[in-house]
Amino acid sequence: MTQKDITFVADFLTEHFNEAPELYNRKGKYFNVERVGQYLKDEDDDLVSPPNTEGNQWFDFLKNSTHLKESPLLFPYYPEKSLHFVKRQMEGVIDQCLQKPAIVIGKSVHQAVCMCLYKTCQSEDSTPQLFKLPFLWNDKTSNIHYVLFTILENSISKIYILRRHTDTSRSVSNGILAVEFGNFLNNSINESSDSRCYSCLDAHFYDDETVTVVLKESVEQEGKERVLAQLPLS
């Protein structure tokens, strides 16, 4: 270390860690903590060196405003507390605000239908992720919800389309179906099914009548083709 480094550290210690007799009856160490670090301590004790809010335009504005001073819409300020304390206070307020909507929404939700998509073995190992790229679409014209997804273990060349009417009392034909890409892009019937097999990388609704899919060749080789295809929903 250079003498400049030692001087810098010494000045820092002198400024922030002087003994403070007025704090002897307080819990904790008897010296002034570093002013930034005190805000990050996860404890409910008051700050050792609270900020000076004198001259702060926002606080002056609140003091001079009769309506805002007592407004329940303003989150209270705790100049003597750390950011962890304020964070817990804010989380408590947010949780309280969300409790009633959660209860109301929860009571209005019910199961309309149950479908078994796949089964996994009961083992201690973590269950692999089989359900991939679910994409939701709402056709407001026909009042139908769509869900696009793939099931990895079942068939990587298939994409599943689930659709339900927004009115749960009504049903739609072909509520769930699978579209298999396979080797439909082969140039001739002489090509083997294994040589040009495609799987789905991603899928989204382009509009109410069209689905966009990104396909790739499943064969492990360099220069695998990527295909962007527009498929009519019909």
PDB file of N, CA and C in Angstrom, residues 55-115:
ATOM      1  N   GLY A  55     -34.312  21.771   4.411  1.00  0.00           N
ATOM      2  CA  GLY A  55     -34.141  22.335   3.080  1.00  0.00           C
ATOM      3  C   GLY A  55     -34.592  21.438   1.951  1.00  0.00           C
ATOM      4  N   ASN A  56     -35.071  20.229   2.288  1.00  0.00           N
ATOM      5  CA  ASN A  56     -35.554  19.331   1.249  1.00  0.00           C
ATOM      6  C   ASN A  56     -36.865  19.875   0.681  1.00  0.00           C
ATOM      7  N   GLN A  57     -36.900  20.085  -0.624  1.00  0.00           N
ATOM      8  CA  GLN A  57     -38.057  20.736  -1.256  1.00  0.00           C
ATOM      9  C   GLN A  57     -39.329  19.898  -1.105  1.00  0.00           C
ATOM     10  N   TRP A  58     -39.183  18.577  -1.170  1.00  0.00           N
ATOM     11  CA  TRP A  58     -40.377  17.729  -1.071  1.00  0.00           C
ATOM     12  C   TRP A  58     -40.993  17.806   0.327  1.00  0.00           C
ATOM     13  N   PHE A  59     -40.140  17.754   1.364  1.00  0.00           N
ATOM     14  CA  PHE A  59     -40.660  17.820   2.724  1.00  0.00           C
ATOM     15  C   PHE A  59     -41.251  19.196   3.024  1.00  0.00           C
ATOM     16  N   ASP A  60     -40.613  20.235   2.510  1.00  0.00           N
ATOM     17  CA  ASP A  60     -41.161  21.584   2.694  1.00  0.00           C
ATOM     18  C   ASP A  60     -42.513  21.708   2.009  1.00  0.00           C
ATOM     19  N   PHE A  61     -42.623  21.088   0.839  1.00  0.00           N
ATOM     20  CA  PHE A  61     -43.886  21.130   0.102  1.00  0.00           C
ATOM     21  C   PHE A  61     -44.997  20.420   0.876  1.00  0.00           C
ATOM     22  N   LEU A  62     -44.673  19.255   1.465  1.00  0.00           N
ATOM     23  CA  LEU A  62     -45.677  18.520   2.229  1.00  0.00           C
ATOM     24  C   LEU A  62     -46.110  19.278   3.481  1.00  0.00           C
ATOM     25  N   LYS A  63     -45.138  19.901   4.162  1.00  0.00           N
ATOM     26  CA  LYS A  63     -45.469  20.635   5.390  1.00  0.00           C
ATOM     27  C   LYS A  63     -46.405  21.793   5.113  1.00  0.00           C
ATOM     28  N   ASN A  64     -46.262  22.408   3.963  1.00  0.00           N
ATOM     29  CA  ASN A  64     -47.066  23.583   3.624  1.00  0.00           C
ATOM     30  C   ASN A  64     -48.378  23.223   2.936  1.00  0.00           C
ATOM     31  N   SER A  65     -48.616  21.933   2.698  1.00  0.00           N
ATOM     32  CA  SER A  65     -49.847  21.509   2.029  1.00  0.00           C
ATOM     33  C   SER A  65     -50.779  20.867   3.051  1.00  0.00           C
ATOM     34  N   THR A  66     -51.909  21.516   3.279  1.00  0.00           N
ATOM     35  CA  THR A  66     -52.858  21.004   4.272  1.00  0.00           C
ATOM     36  C   THR A  66     -53.419  19.650   3.869  1.00  0.00           C
ATOM     37  N   HIS A  67     -53.707  19.485   2.571  1.00  0.00           N
ATOM     38  CA  HIS A  67     -54.361  18.260   2.103  1.00  0.00           C
ATOM     39  C   HIS A  67     -53.375  17.093   2.009  1.00  0.00           C
ATOM     40  N   LEU A  68     -52.166  17.359   1.511  1.00  0.00           N
ATOM     41  CA  LEU A  68     -51.217  16.267   1.318  1.00  0.00           C
ATOM     42  C   LEU A  68     -50.597  15.798   2.626  1.00  0.00           C
ATOM     43  N   LYS A  69     -50.524  16.680   3.597  1.00  0.00           N
ATOM     44  CA  LYS A  69     -49.856  16.348   4.844  1.00  0.00           C
ATOM     45  C   LYS A  69     -50.492  15.140   5.522  1.00  0.00           C
ATOM     46  N   GLU A  70     -51.822  15.039   5.479  1.00  0.00           N
ATOM     47  CA  GLU A  70     -52.537  13.941   6.125  1.00  0.00           C
ATOM     48  C   GLU A  70     -53.109  12.952   5.116  1.00  0.00           C
ATOM     49  N   SER A  71     -52.633  13.024   3.870  1.00  0.00           N
ATOM     50  CA  SER A  71     -53.209  12.169   2.830  1.00  0.00           C
ATOM     51  C   SER A  71     -52.835  10.706   3.040  1.00  0.00           C
ATOM     52  N   PRO A  72     -53.821   9.797   3.008  1.00  0.00           N
ATOM     53  CA  PRO A  72     -53.527   8.362   3.155  1.00  0.00           C
ATOM     54  C   PRO A  72     -52.878   7.775   1.896  1.00  0.00           C
ATOM     55  N   LEU A  73     -52.869   8.546   0.812  1.00  0.00           N
ATOM     56  CA  LEU A  73     -52.289   8.046  -0.431  1.00  0.00           C
ATOM     57  C   LEU A  73     -50.771   8.140  -0.452  1.00  0.00           C
ATOM     58  N   LEU A  74     -50.212   8.968   0.423  1.00  0.00           N
ATOM     59  CA  LEU A  74     -48.763   9.110   0.483  1.00  0.00           C
ATOM     60  C   LEU A  74     -48.177   8.097   1.456  1.00  0.00           C
ATOM     61  N   PHE A  75     -47.162   7.387   1.007  1.00  0.00           N
ATOM     62  CA  PHE A  75     -46.504   6.424   1.888  1.00  0.00           C
ATOM     63  C   PHE A  75     -45.710   7.189   2.947  1.00  0.00           C
ATOM     64  N   PRO A  76     -45.867   6.849   4.219  1.00  0.00           N
ATOM     65  CA  PRO A  76     -45.185   7.612   5.271  1.00  0.00           C
ATOM     66  C   PRO A  76     -43.675   7.491   5.169  1.00  0.00           C
ATOM     67  N   TYR A  77     -42.991   8.532   5.604  1.00  0.00           N
ATOM     68  CA  TYR A  77     -41.536   8.570   5.543  1.00  0.00           C
ATOM     69  C   TYR A  77     -40.970   8.310   6.937  1.00  0.00           C
ATOM     70  N   TYR A  78     -39.954   7.453   6.995  1.00  0.00           N
ATOM     71  CA  TYR A  78     -39.323   7.119   8.271  1.00  0.00           C
ATOM     72  C   TYR A  78     -37.846   7.544   8.218  1.00  0.00           C
ATOM     73  N   PRO A  79     -37.558   8.787   8.547  1.00  0.00           N
ATOM     74  CA  PRO A  79     -36.168   9.263   8.421  1.00  0.00           C
ATOM     75  C   PRO A  79     -35.213   8.598   9.390  1.00  0.00           C
ATOM     76  N   GLU A  80     -35.724   7.956  10.427  1.00  0.00           N
ATOM     77  CA  GLU A  80     -34.844   7.343  11.424  1.00  0.00           C
ATOM     78  C   GLU A  80     -34.608   5.855  11.157  1.00  0.00           C
ATOM     79  N   LYS A  81     -35.209   5.304  10.082  1.00  0.00           N
ATOM     80  CA  LYS A  81     -35.156   3.860   9.863  1.00  0.00           C
ATOM     81  C   LYS A  81     -34.345   3.512   8.609  1.00  0.00           C
ATOM     82  N   SER A  82     -33.895   2.240   8.557  1.00  0.00           N
ATOM     83  CA  SER A  82     -33.115   1.771   7.416  1.00  0.00           C
ATOM     84  C   SER A  82     -34.040   1.399   6.259  1.00  0.00           C
ATOM     85  N   LEU A  83     -33.436   1.137   5.097  1.00  0.00           N
ATOM     86  CA  LEU A  83     -34.230   0.768   3.919  1.00  0.00           C
ATOM     87  C   LEU A  83     -34.905  -0.584   4.115  1.00  0.00           C
ATOM     88  N   HIS A  84     -34.277  -1.478   4.866  1.00  0.00           N
ATOM     89  CA  HIS A  84     -34.904  -2.777   5.128  1.00  0.00           C
ATOM     90  C   HIS A  84     -36.208  -2.602   5.910  1.00  0.00           C
ATOM     91  N   PHE A  85     -36.201  -1.700   6.878  1.00  0.00           N
ATOM     92  CA  PHE A  85     -37.414  -1.448   7.651  1.00  0.00           C
ATOM     93  C   PHE A  85     -38.513  -0.884   6.756  1.00  0.00           C
ATOM     94  N   VAL A  86     -38.144   0.087   5.918  1.00  0.00           N
ATOM     95  CA  VAL A  86     -39.122   0.693   5.006  1.00  0.00           C
ATOM     96  C   VAL A  86     -39.652  -0.348   4.023  1.00  0.00           C
ATOM     97  N   LYS A  87     -38.762  -1.226   3.558  1.00  0.00           N
ATOM     98  CA  LYS A  87     -39.177  -2.273   2.618  1.00  0.00           C
ATOM     99  C   LYS A  87     -40.214  -3.190   3.253  1.00  0.00           C
ATOM    100  N   ARG A  88     -39.984  -3.595   4.512  1.00  0.00           N
ATOM    101  CA  ARG A  88     -40.957  -4.465   5.191  1.00  0.00           C
ATOM    102  C   ARG A  88     -42.280  -3.744   5.389  1.00  0.00           C
ATOM    103  N   GLN A  89     -42.227  -2.456   5.739  1.00  0.00           N
ATOM    104  CA  GLN A  89     -43.460  -1.692   5.902  1.00  0.00           C
ATOM    105  C   GLN A  89     -44.245  -1.636   4.594  1.00  0.00           C
ATOM    106  N   MET A  90     -43.542  -1.373   3.503  1.00  0.00           N
ATOM    107  CA  MET A  90     -44.215  -1.267   2.203  1.00  0.00           C
ATOM    108  C   MET A  90     -44.790  -2.616   1.774  1.00  0.00           C
ATOM    109  N   GLU A  91     -44.036  -3.705   2.003  1.00  0.00           N
ATOM    110  CA  GLU A  91     -44.546  -5.028   1.652  1.00  0.00           C
ATOM    111  C   GLU A  91     -45.814  -5.354   2.434  1.00  0.00           C
ATOM    112  N   GLY A  92     -45.847  -4.936   3.713  1.00  0.00           N
ATOM    113  CA  GLY A  92     -47.044  -5.169   4.516  1.00  0.00           C
ATOM    114  C   GLY A  92     -48.252  -4.439   3.979  1.00  0.00           C
ATOM    115  N   VAL A  93     -48.030  -3.180   3.545  1.00  0.00           N
ATOM    116  CA  VAL A  93     -49.135  -2.391   2.981  1.00  0.00           C
ATOM    117  C   VAL A  93     -49.623  -3.013   1.672  1.00  0.00           C
ATOM    118  N   ILE A  94     -48.677  -3.437   0.821  1.00  0.00           N
ATOM    119  CA  ILE A  94     -49.053  -4.032  -0.466  1.00  0.00           C
ATOM    120  C   ILE A  94     -49.810  -5.343  -0.250  1.00  0.00           C
ATOM    121  N   ASP A  95     -49.329  -6.181   0.675  1.00  0.00           N
ATOM    122  CA  ASP A  95     -50.033  -7.439   0.964  1.00  0.00           C
ATOM    123  C   ASP A  95     -51.457  -7.179   1.446  1.00  0.00           C
ATOM    124  N   GLN A  96     -51.614  -6.159   2.269  1.00  0.00           N
ATOM    125  CA  GLN A  96     -52.943  -5.823   2.780  1.00  0.00           C
ATOM    126  C   GLN A  96     -53.854  -5.367   1.643  1.00  0.00           C
ATOM    127  N   CYS A  97     -53.285  -4.594   0.705  1.00  0.00           N
ATOM    128  CA  CYS A  97     -54.086  -4.122  -0.432  1.00  0.00           C
ATOM    129  C   CYS A  97     -54.528  -5.272  -1.334  1.00  0.00           C
ATOM    130  N   LEU A  98     -53.713  -6.320  -1.412  1.00  0.00           N
ATOM    131  CA  LEU A  98     -54.006  -7.417  -2.337  1.00  0.00           C
ATOM    132  C   LEU A  98     -54.860  -8.520  -1.728  1.00  0.00           C
ATOM    133  N   GLN A  99     -55.055  -8.486  -0.418  1.00  0.00           N
ATOM    134  CA  GLN A  99     -55.790  -9.576   0.231  1.00  0.00           C
ATOM    135  C   GLN A  99     -57.234  -9.662  -0.250  1.00  0.00           C
ATOM    136  N   LYS A 100     -57.931  -8.532  -0.244  1.00  0.00           N
ATOM    137  CA  LYS A 100     -59.350  -8.568  -0.618  1.00  0.00           C
ATOM    138  C   LYS A 100     -59.544  -8.931  -2.092  1.00  0.00           C
ATOM    139  N   PRO A 101     -58.791  -8.297  -3.033  1.00  0.00           N
ATOM    140  CA  PRO A 101     -58.940  -8.734  -4.432  1.00  0.00           C
ATOM    141  C   PRO A 101     -58.630 -10.214  -4.619  1.00  0.00           C
ATOM    142  N   ALA A 102     -57.634 -10.737  -3.895  1.00  0.00           N
ATOM    143  CA  ALA A 102     -57.293 -12.153  -4.037  1.00  0.00           C
ATOM    144  C   ALA A 102     -58.456 -13.040  -3.590  1.00  0.00           C
ATOM    145  N   ILE A 103     -59.121 -12.637  -2.508  1.00  0.00           N
ATOM    146  CA  ILE A 103     -60.259 -13.427  -2.014  1.00  0.00           C
ATOM    147  C   ILE A 103     -61.415 -13.378  -3.005  1.00  0.00           C
ATOM    148  N   VAL A 104     -61.710 -12.169  -3.512  1.00  0.00           N
ATOM    149  CA  VAL A 104     -62.831 -12.003  -4.447  1.00  0.00           C
ATOM    150  C   VAL A 104     -62.563 -12.758  -5.743  1.00  0.00           C
ATOM    151  N   ILE A 105     -61.339 -12.591  -6.291  1.00  0.00           N
ATOM    152  CA  ILE A 105     -61.008 -13.277  -7.541  1.00  0.00           C
ATOM    153  C   ILE A 105     -60.979 -14.783  -7.322  1.00  0.00           C
ATOM    154  N   GLY A 106     -60.436 -15.211  -6.182  1.00  0.00           N
ATOM    155  CA  GLY A 106     -60.356 -16.641  -5.906  1.00  0.00           C
ATOM    156  C   GLY A 106     -61.719 -17.303  -5.846  1.00  0.00           C
ATOM    157  N   LYS A 107     -62.696 -16.608  -5.268  1.00  0.00           N
ATOM    158  CA  LYS A 107     -64.041 -17.178  -5.177  1.00  0.00           C
ATOM    159  C   LYS A 107     -64.725 -17.255  -6.539  1.00  0.00           C
ATOM    160  N   SER A 108     -64.303 -16.387  -7.479  1.00  0.00           N
ATOM    161  CA  SER A 108     -64.964 -16.362  -8.784  1.00  0.00           C
ATOM    162  C   SER A 108     -64.350 -17.352  -9.768  1.00  0.00           C
ATOM    163  N   VAL A 109     -63.233 -17.976  -9.400  1.00  0.00           N
ATOM    164  CA  VAL A 109     -62.556 -18.909 -10.295  1.00  0.00           C
ATOM    165  C   VAL A 109     -62.949 -20.338  -9.944  1.00  0.00           C
ATOM    166  N   HIS A 110     -63.297 -21.112 -10.947  1.00  0.00           N
ATOM    167  CA  HIS A 110     -63.615 -22.514 -10.727  1.00  0.00           C
ATOM    168  C   HIS A 110     -63.141 -23.341 -11.915  1.00  0.00           C
ATOM    169  N   GLN A 111     -62.954 -24.608 -11.689  1.00  0.00           N
ATOM    170  CA  GLN A 111     -62.453 -25.495 -12.728  1.00  0.00           C
ATOM    171  C   GLN A 111     -63.558 -25.826 -13.718  1.00  0.00           C
ATOM    172  N   ALA A 112     -63.294 -25.578 -14.997  1.00  0.00           N
ATOM    173  CA  ALA A 112     -64.284 -25.852 -16.029  1.00  0.00           C
ATOM    174  C   ALA A 112     -64.117 -27.242 -16.613  1.00  0.00           C
ATOM    175  N   VAL A 113     -62.871 -27.685 -16.782  1.00  0.00           N
ATOM    176  CA  VAL A 113     -62.620 -28.991 -17.391  1.00  0.00           C
ATOM    177  C   VAL A 113     -61.256 -29.472 -16.922  1.00  0.00           C
ATOM    178  N   CYS A 114     -61.066 -30.790 -16.906  1.00  0.00           N
ATOM    179  CA  CYS A 114     -59.785 -31.376 -16.505  1.00  0.00           C
ATOM    180  C   CYS A 114     -59.352 -32.363 -17.583  1.00  0.00           C
ATOM    181  N   MET A 115     -58.138 -32.176 -18.106  1.00  0.00           N
ATOM    182  CA  MET A 115     -57.598 -33.062 -19.139  1.00  0.00           C
ATOM    183  C   MET A 115     -56.268 -33.618 -18.678  1.00  0.00           C
TER     184      MET A 115
END
